[in-house]
Amino acid sequence: MASLRRLARMCRDLAKQHVDDPDVPAAPDGADGYAKWTQIALILFRVELEKSLRETEDYLNEMPGVLAVFDLDEAPHYSSFCRWEDEYRMRELRRLLRASAEQAGWSGEAAIDASGFQRDQTSYHYRDRANYSFQSMKTTILIDVNSLAIKDVHFTTQKAWDGHIGMQVFRRNAEDLRVLSADANYSWSDLREECRSESTRPLIKHREQTPLQKAHNARMNDDYNQRWMSETGFSQLKQDDGEKLRSRSWHGQFRELTRKCIVHNLTQAAS
């Protein structure tokens, strides 16, 4: 695992690569305003701390070495973190996720898999108002089987078939994939044909209903074995009680998990 100061530098560098004006001072308007790269770097670094908003402000003020990485003398007010996390939309976070995956090392040999993250933080009143009842957020990741870099994520609070989710994720990343591994939950002839049309090798297990399908699965076993690395990726995302989500709204939970994936990639790049 990377040290906090080293991870802070990686968050800062990624944020500066993302913005159009990386040379702007960290707090050009004093305590009342912060540069865009500073905001991005701090909300990413907060993922590693795994603290509440108020605790994040206190912890940062006790870490002058980390604040120095961000060119700050003191931590922003805790309310600033809340506002920034709401401001940065999924489109921008996806761009950061792809950039962090390239830093961690993207080989093009990827696996797709899904798992659930607990939504216990969400109030029952909000669940009734938002009209959903699922206790977990179904999260699908596209992960490199060699570097464990996560290139893309998909979230849903509804019942959705893995094959359709797999098609959506594949189409967003087709040009960067040489091999796509998946278990039998993603077994869909349309997905396999889509992979072949984009020169991607589909290592997608068949549902063993006929002898021919069993033979297909037996032929791909040696190359398919690395698919289990996706489970390792989920295990790392959920370590240290990371399975529970702090955000109350579904869109906040989407962004929270995406930020977790970005920091996961930075940690992999540093290891």
Short mmCIF file of C-alpha atoms in Angstrom, two decimals:
data_model
loop_
_atom_site.label_atom_id
_atom_site.label_comp_id
_atom_site.label_asym_id
_atom_site.label_seq_id
_atom_site.Cartn_x
_atom_site.Cartn_y
_atom_site.Cartn_z
CA MET A 1 0.00 0.00 0.00
CA ALA A 2 1.26 3.48 -0.82
CA SER A 3 2.08 5.90 1.99
CA LEU A 4 -0.41 8.70 2.54
CA ARG A 5 2.03 11.33 1.29
CA ARG A 6 2.84 9.35 -1.84
CA LEU A 7 -0.85 8.76 -2.54
CA ALA A 8 -1.49 12.47 -2.03
CA ARG A 9 1.12 13.25 -4.69
CA MET A 10 -0.52 10.78 -7.09
CA CYS A 11 -3.96 12.33 -6.48
CA ARG A 12 -2.48 15.77 -7.10
CA ASP A 13 -0.70 14.73 -10.30
CA LEU A 14 -3.78 12.97 -11.70
CA ALA A 15 -5.94 16.02 -10.93
CA LYS A 16 -3.46 18.37 -12.60
CA GLN A 17 -3.37 16.18 -15.72
CA HIS A 18 -7.17 16.32 -15.84
CA VAL A 19 -7.69 20.08 -15.67
CA ASP A 20 -6.96 22.73 -18.32
CA ASP A 21 -5.12 25.06 -15.91
CA PRO A 22 -2.81 22.93 -13.73
CA ASP A 23 -0.56 25.89 -12.82
CA VAL A 24 -3.26 27.79 -10.94
CA PRO A 25 -2.35 28.16 -7.23
CA ALA A 26 -4.08 25.73 -4.89
CA ALA A 27 -6.09 28.50 -3.22
CA PRO A 28 -5.99 31.52 -5.55
CA ASP A 29 -8.76 33.32 -3.64
CA GLY A 30 -7.49 32.50 -0.19
CA ALA A 31 -9.69 30.39 2.08
CA ASP A 32 -12.81 31.27 0.07
CA GLY A 33 -11.82 29.53 -3.16
CA TYR A 34 -9.76 26.58 -4.34
CA ALA A 35 -8.38 25.60 -7.73
CA LYS A 36 -10.20 22.86 -9.60
CA TRP A 37 -7.22 20.52 -9.38
CA THR A 38 -7.11 21.04 -5.61
CA GLN A 39 -10.78 20.11 -5.26
CA ILE A 40 -10.39 16.93 -7.32
CA ALA A 41 -7.21 15.85 -5.54
CA LEU A 42 -8.74 16.34 -2.09
CA ILE A 43 -12.00 14.48 -2.74
CA LEU A 44 -9.96 11.57 -4.11
CA PHE A 45 -7.59 11.60 -1.15
CA ARG A 46 -10.56 11.61 1.25
CA VAL A 47 -11.43 8.11 0.00
CA GLU A 48 -8.24 6.74 1.55
CA LEU A 49 -8.94 8.40 4.91
CA GLU A 50 -12.42 6.80 5.15
CA LYS A 51 -13.54 9.47 7.59
CA SER A 52 -16.62 11.64 7.92
CA LEU A 53 -16.53 15.18 6.52
CA ARG A 54 -15.76 16.77 9.88
CA GLU A 55 -13.14 14.14 10.71
CA THR A 56 -11.49 14.64 7.31
CA GLU A 57 -10.91 18.32 8.06
CA ASP A 58 -9.44 17.48 11.49
CA TYR A 59 -7.21 14.69 10.16
CA LEU A 60 -5.79 16.83 7.36
CA ASN A 61 -4.96 19.63 9.77
CA GLU A 62 -2.95 17.09 11.77
CA MET A 63 -0.97 16.10 8.64
CA PRO A 64 1.08 19.13 7.56
CA GLY A 65 3.21 16.96 5.27
CA VAL A 66 0.13 15.93 3.27
CA LEU A 67 -1.21 19.50 3.17
CA ALA A 68 2.16 20.62 1.82
CA VAL A 69 1.71 18.23 -1.12
CA PHE A 70 -1.46 20.14 -1.99
CA ASP A 71 0.26 23.54 -1.37
CA LEU A 72 -2.12 24.28 1.50
CA ASP A 73 -1.48 25.63 4.99
CA GLU A 74 -4.75 24.33 6.42
CA ALA A 75 -7.53 21.99 5.35
CA PRO A 76 -10.65 23.33 3.66
CA HIS A 77 -13.81 23.55 5.74
CA TYR A 78 -15.62 20.21 5.88
CA SER A 79 -18.63 21.65 4.04
CA SER A 80 -16.39 22.28 1.01
CA PHE A 81 -15.77 18.54 0.61
CA CYS A 82 -19.51 17.89 0.57
CA ARG A 83 -20.08 20.56 -2.09
CA TRP A 84 -17.20 19.38 -4.29
CA GLU A 85 -18.30 15.76 -4.20
CA ASP A 86 -21.73 16.83 -5.44
CA GLU A 87 -20.32 19.05 -8.18
CA TYR A 88 -18.16 16.52 -10.04
CA ARG A 89 -20.46 14.43 -12.23
CA MET A 90 -20.03 10.85 -13.40
CA ARG A 91 -18.81 11.87 -16.86
CA GLU A 92 -15.84 13.68 -15.35
CA LEU A 93 -15.15 10.92 -12.83
CA ARG A 94 -15.18 8.34 -15.64
CA ARG A 95 -12.49 10.32 -17.44
CA LEU A 96 -10.41 10.30 -14.26
CA LEU A 97 -11.02 6.56 -13.87
CA ARG A 98 -9.76 5.80 -17.37
CA ALA A 99 -6.68 7.98 -16.84
CA SER A 100 -5.89 6.26 -13.52
CA ALA A 101 -6.27 2.83 -15.16
CA GLU A 102 -3.66 3.80 -17.74
CA GLN A 103 -1.30 4.80 -14.93
CA ALA A 104 -1.82 1.47 -13.18
CA GLY A 105 -1.07 -0.38 -16.44
CA TRP A 106 -3.76 -1.41 -18.89
CA SER A 107 -2.89 -4.50 -20.91
CA GLY A 108 -6.23 -4.96 -22.69
CA GLU A 109 -6.85 -8.39 -21.13
CA ALA A 110 -9.83 -7.74 -18.93
CA ALA A 111 -12.54 -9.47 -16.94
CA ILE A 112 -16.03 -8.28 -16.13
CA ASP A 113 -17.82 -9.19 -12.92
CA ALA A 114 -20.43 -7.86 -10.51
CA SER A 115 -20.81 -7.59 -6.75
CA GLY A 116 -22.95 -5.70 -4.24
CA PHE A 117 -22.15 -2.80 -1.92
CA GLN A 118 -24.30 -2.24 1.16
CA ARG A 119 -26.56 0.80 1.23
CA ASP A 120 -27.31 0.78 4.97
CA GLN A 121 -26.48 4.48 5.27
CA THR A 122 -29.47 5.41 3.13
CA SER A 123 -32.49 6.45 5.18
CA TYR A 124 -35.74 4.50 4.93
CA HIS A 125 -37.55 7.78 4.21
CA TYR A 126 -35.32 8.40 1.19
CA ARG A 127 -35.81 4.82 -0.04
CA ASP A 128 -39.58 5.27 -0.01
CA ARG A 129 -39.37 8.65 -1.69
CA ALA A 130 -36.93 7.44 -4.37
CA ASN A 131 -39.00 4.29 -4.96
CA TYR A 132 -36.35 1.62 -4.50
CA SER A 133 -36.05 -1.22 -2.05
CA PHE A 134 -32.75 -2.97 -2.81
CA GLN A 135 -30.35 -3.11 0.14
CA SER A 136 -27.25 -3.34 -2.07
CA MET A 137 -25.87 -1.46 -5.04
CA LYS A 138 -25.10 -3.84 -7.90
CA THR A 139 -21.67 -2.83 -9.12
CA THR A 140 -20.04 -4.18 -12.29
CA ILE A 141 -16.35 -3.56 -12.96
CA LEU A 142 -14.11 -4.02 -15.99
CA ILE A 143 -10.73 -4.95 -14.53
CA ASP A 144 -7.37 -5.77 -16.08
CA VAL A 145 -6.42 -9.32 -15.09
CA ASN A 146 -2.70 -8.48 -15.05
CA SER A 147 -2.52 -5.14 -13.23
CA LEU A 148 -5.91 -5.13 -11.42
CA ALA A 149 -6.57 -1.70 -12.93
CA ILE A 150 -10.29 -0.87 -13.13
CA LYS A 151 -11.13 0.81 -16.44
CA ASP A 152 -14.91 1.11 -16.21
CA VAL A 153 -17.76 0.68 -13.73
CA HIS A 154 -21.51 0.25 -14.03
CA PHE A 155 -24.02 0.72 -11.23
CA THR A 156 -27.68 -0.11 -10.90
CA THR A 157 -30.34 -0.16 -8.20
CA GLN A 158 -32.71 -2.14 -10.42
CA LYS A 159 -32.89 -5.75 -11.54
CA ALA A 160 -30.75 -5.93 -14.66
CA TRP A 161 -29.44 -8.89 -16.65
CA ASP A 162 -25.66 -9.22 -16.66
CA GLY A 163 -25.59 -9.79 -20.42
CA HIS A 164 -27.10 -6.37 -21.14
CA ILE A 165 -24.78 -4.69 -18.65
CA GLY A 166 -21.81 -6.50 -20.20
CA MET A 167 -22.77 -5.25 -23.67
CA GLN A 168 -23.00 -1.67 -22.44
CA VAL A 169 -19.63 -1.82 -20.69
CA PHE A 170 -17.97 -3.52 -23.65
CA ARG A 171 -19.20 -0.93 -26.16
CA ARG A 172 -17.74 1.89 -24.04
CA ASN A 173 -14.32 0.20 -24.02
CA ALA A 174 -14.20 -1.94 -27.17
CA GLU A 175 -11.18 -0.22 -28.72
CA ASP A 176 -9.08 -0.87 -25.59
CA LEU A 177 -9.88 -4.58 -25.20
CA ARG A 178 -8.02 -7.56 -26.66
CA VAL A 179 -9.60 -10.23 -24.42
CA LEU A 180 -12.83 -10.11 -22.42
CA SER A 181 -13.41 -12.79 -19.75
CA ALA A 182 -16.75 -13.36 -18.04
CA ASP A 183 -18.66 -16.11 -16.30
CA ALA A 184 -21.82 -17.82 -17.53
CA ASN A 185 -24.03 -15.00 -16.22
CA TYR A 186 -22.83 -13.00 -19.25
CA SER A 187 -23.43 -15.84 -21.70
CA TRP A 188 -25.13 -14.15 -24.65
CA SER A 189 -24.47 -14.82 -28.32
CA ASP A 190 -24.97 -11.12 -29.19
CA LEU A 191 -22.21 -10.12 -26.76
CA ARG A 192 -19.82 -12.71 -28.19
CA GLU A 193 -20.52 -11.55 -31.75
CA GLU A 194 -20.05 -7.92 -30.72
CA CYS A 195 -16.64 -8.82 -29.25
CA ARG A 196 -15.53 -10.63 -32.40
CA SER A 197 -16.66 -7.76 -34.61
CA GLU A 198 -14.32 -5.46 -32.65
CA SER A 199 -11.40 -7.95 -32.78
CA THR A 200 -11.79 -8.79 -29.08
CA ARG A 201 -11.51 -12.42 -28.02
CA PRO A 202 -14.55 -13.40 -25.90
CA LEU A 203 -13.69 -15.77 -23.06
CA ILE A 204 -17.29 -15.96 -21.88
CA LYS A 205 -18.39 -19.22 -20.31
CA HIS A 206 -21.38 -20.98 -21.89
CA ARG A 207 -24.29 -22.26 -19.86
CA GLU A 208 -23.63 -25.99 -20.01
CA GLN A 209 -26.93 -27.21 -21.44
CA THR A 210 -25.50 -29.25 -24.33
CA PRO A 211 -22.35 -31.35 -24.89
CA LEU A 212 -21.12 -28.74 -27.41
CA GLN A 213 -21.31 -25.98 -24.80
CA LYS A 214 -19.39 -28.15 -22.33
CA ALA A 215 -16.72 -28.70 -24.99
CA HIS A 216 -16.46 -24.94 -25.62
CA ASN A 217 -15.95 -24.31 -21.90
CA ALA A 218 -13.31 -27.04 -21.64
CA ARG A 219 -11.31 -25.49 -24.49
CA MET A 220 -11.15 -22.07 -22.87
CA ASN A 221 -10.36 -23.23 -19.31
CA ASP A 222 -6.59 -22.59 -19.45
CA ASP A 223 -7.02 -19.00 -20.68
CA TYR A 224 -10.09 -18.34 -18.54
CA ASN A 225 -8.42 -19.00 -15.19
CA GLN A 226 -7.35 -15.36 -14.69
CA ARG A 227 -10.96 -14.19 -14.56
CA TRP A 228 -10.94 -14.74 -10.81
CA MET A 229 -8.74 -11.63 -10.55
CA SER A 230 -11.93 -9.59 -10.74
CA GLU A 231 -12.89 -11.06 -7.35
CA THR A 232 -9.52 -9.92 -6.01
CA GLY A 233 -10.32 -6.41 -7.25
CA PHE A 234 -13.64 -6.41 -5.41
CA SER A 235 -11.95 -7.74 -2.28
CA GLN A 236 -9.53 -4.82 -2.32
CA LEU A 237 -12.34 -2.31 -2.86
CA LYS A 238 -14.24 -3.69 0.13
CA GLN A 239 -11.38 -4.07 2.59
CA ASP A 240 -11.45 -2.13 5.87
CA ASP A 241 -15.26 -2.00 5.95
CA GLY A 242 -15.33 -0.43 2.51
CA GLU A 243 -18.40 -2.45 1.53
CA LYS A 244 -20.73 0.07 3.18
CA LEU A 245 -21.54 3.32 1.41
CA ARG A 246 -21.69 6.67 3.17
CA SER A 247 -23.69 8.59 0.57
CA ARG A 248 -27.45 8.63 1.01
CA SER A 249 -28.61 9.32 -2.57
CA TRP A 250 -28.17 6.83 -5.42
CA HIS A 251 -26.24 9.33 -7.56
CA GLY A 252 -23.96 10.11 -4.61
CA GLN A 253 -23.33 6.39 -4.17
CA PHE A 254 -22.40 6.06 -7.86
CA ARG A 255 -19.82 8.83 -7.48
CA GLU A 256 -18.54 7.49 -4.17
CA LEU A 257 -17.82 4.06 -5.67
CA THR A 258 -16.20 5.59 -8.75
CA ARG A 259 -13.86 7.61 -6.54
CA LYS A 260 -13.02 4.36 -4.68
CA CYS A 261 -12.09 2.76 -8.01
CA ILE A 262 -9.88 5.72 -8.97
CA VAL A 263 -7.96 5.55 -5.69
CA HIS A 264 -7.72 1.76 -6.08
CA ASN A 265 -5.98 2.34 -9.42
CA LEU A 266 -3.59 4.90 -7.95
CA THR A 267 -2.74 2.47 -5.16
CA GLN A 268 -2.05 -0.27 -7.71
CA ALA A 269 0.17 2.09 -9.69
CA ALA A 270 2.16 2.87 -6.55
CA SER A 271 2.61 -0.76 -5.49
#
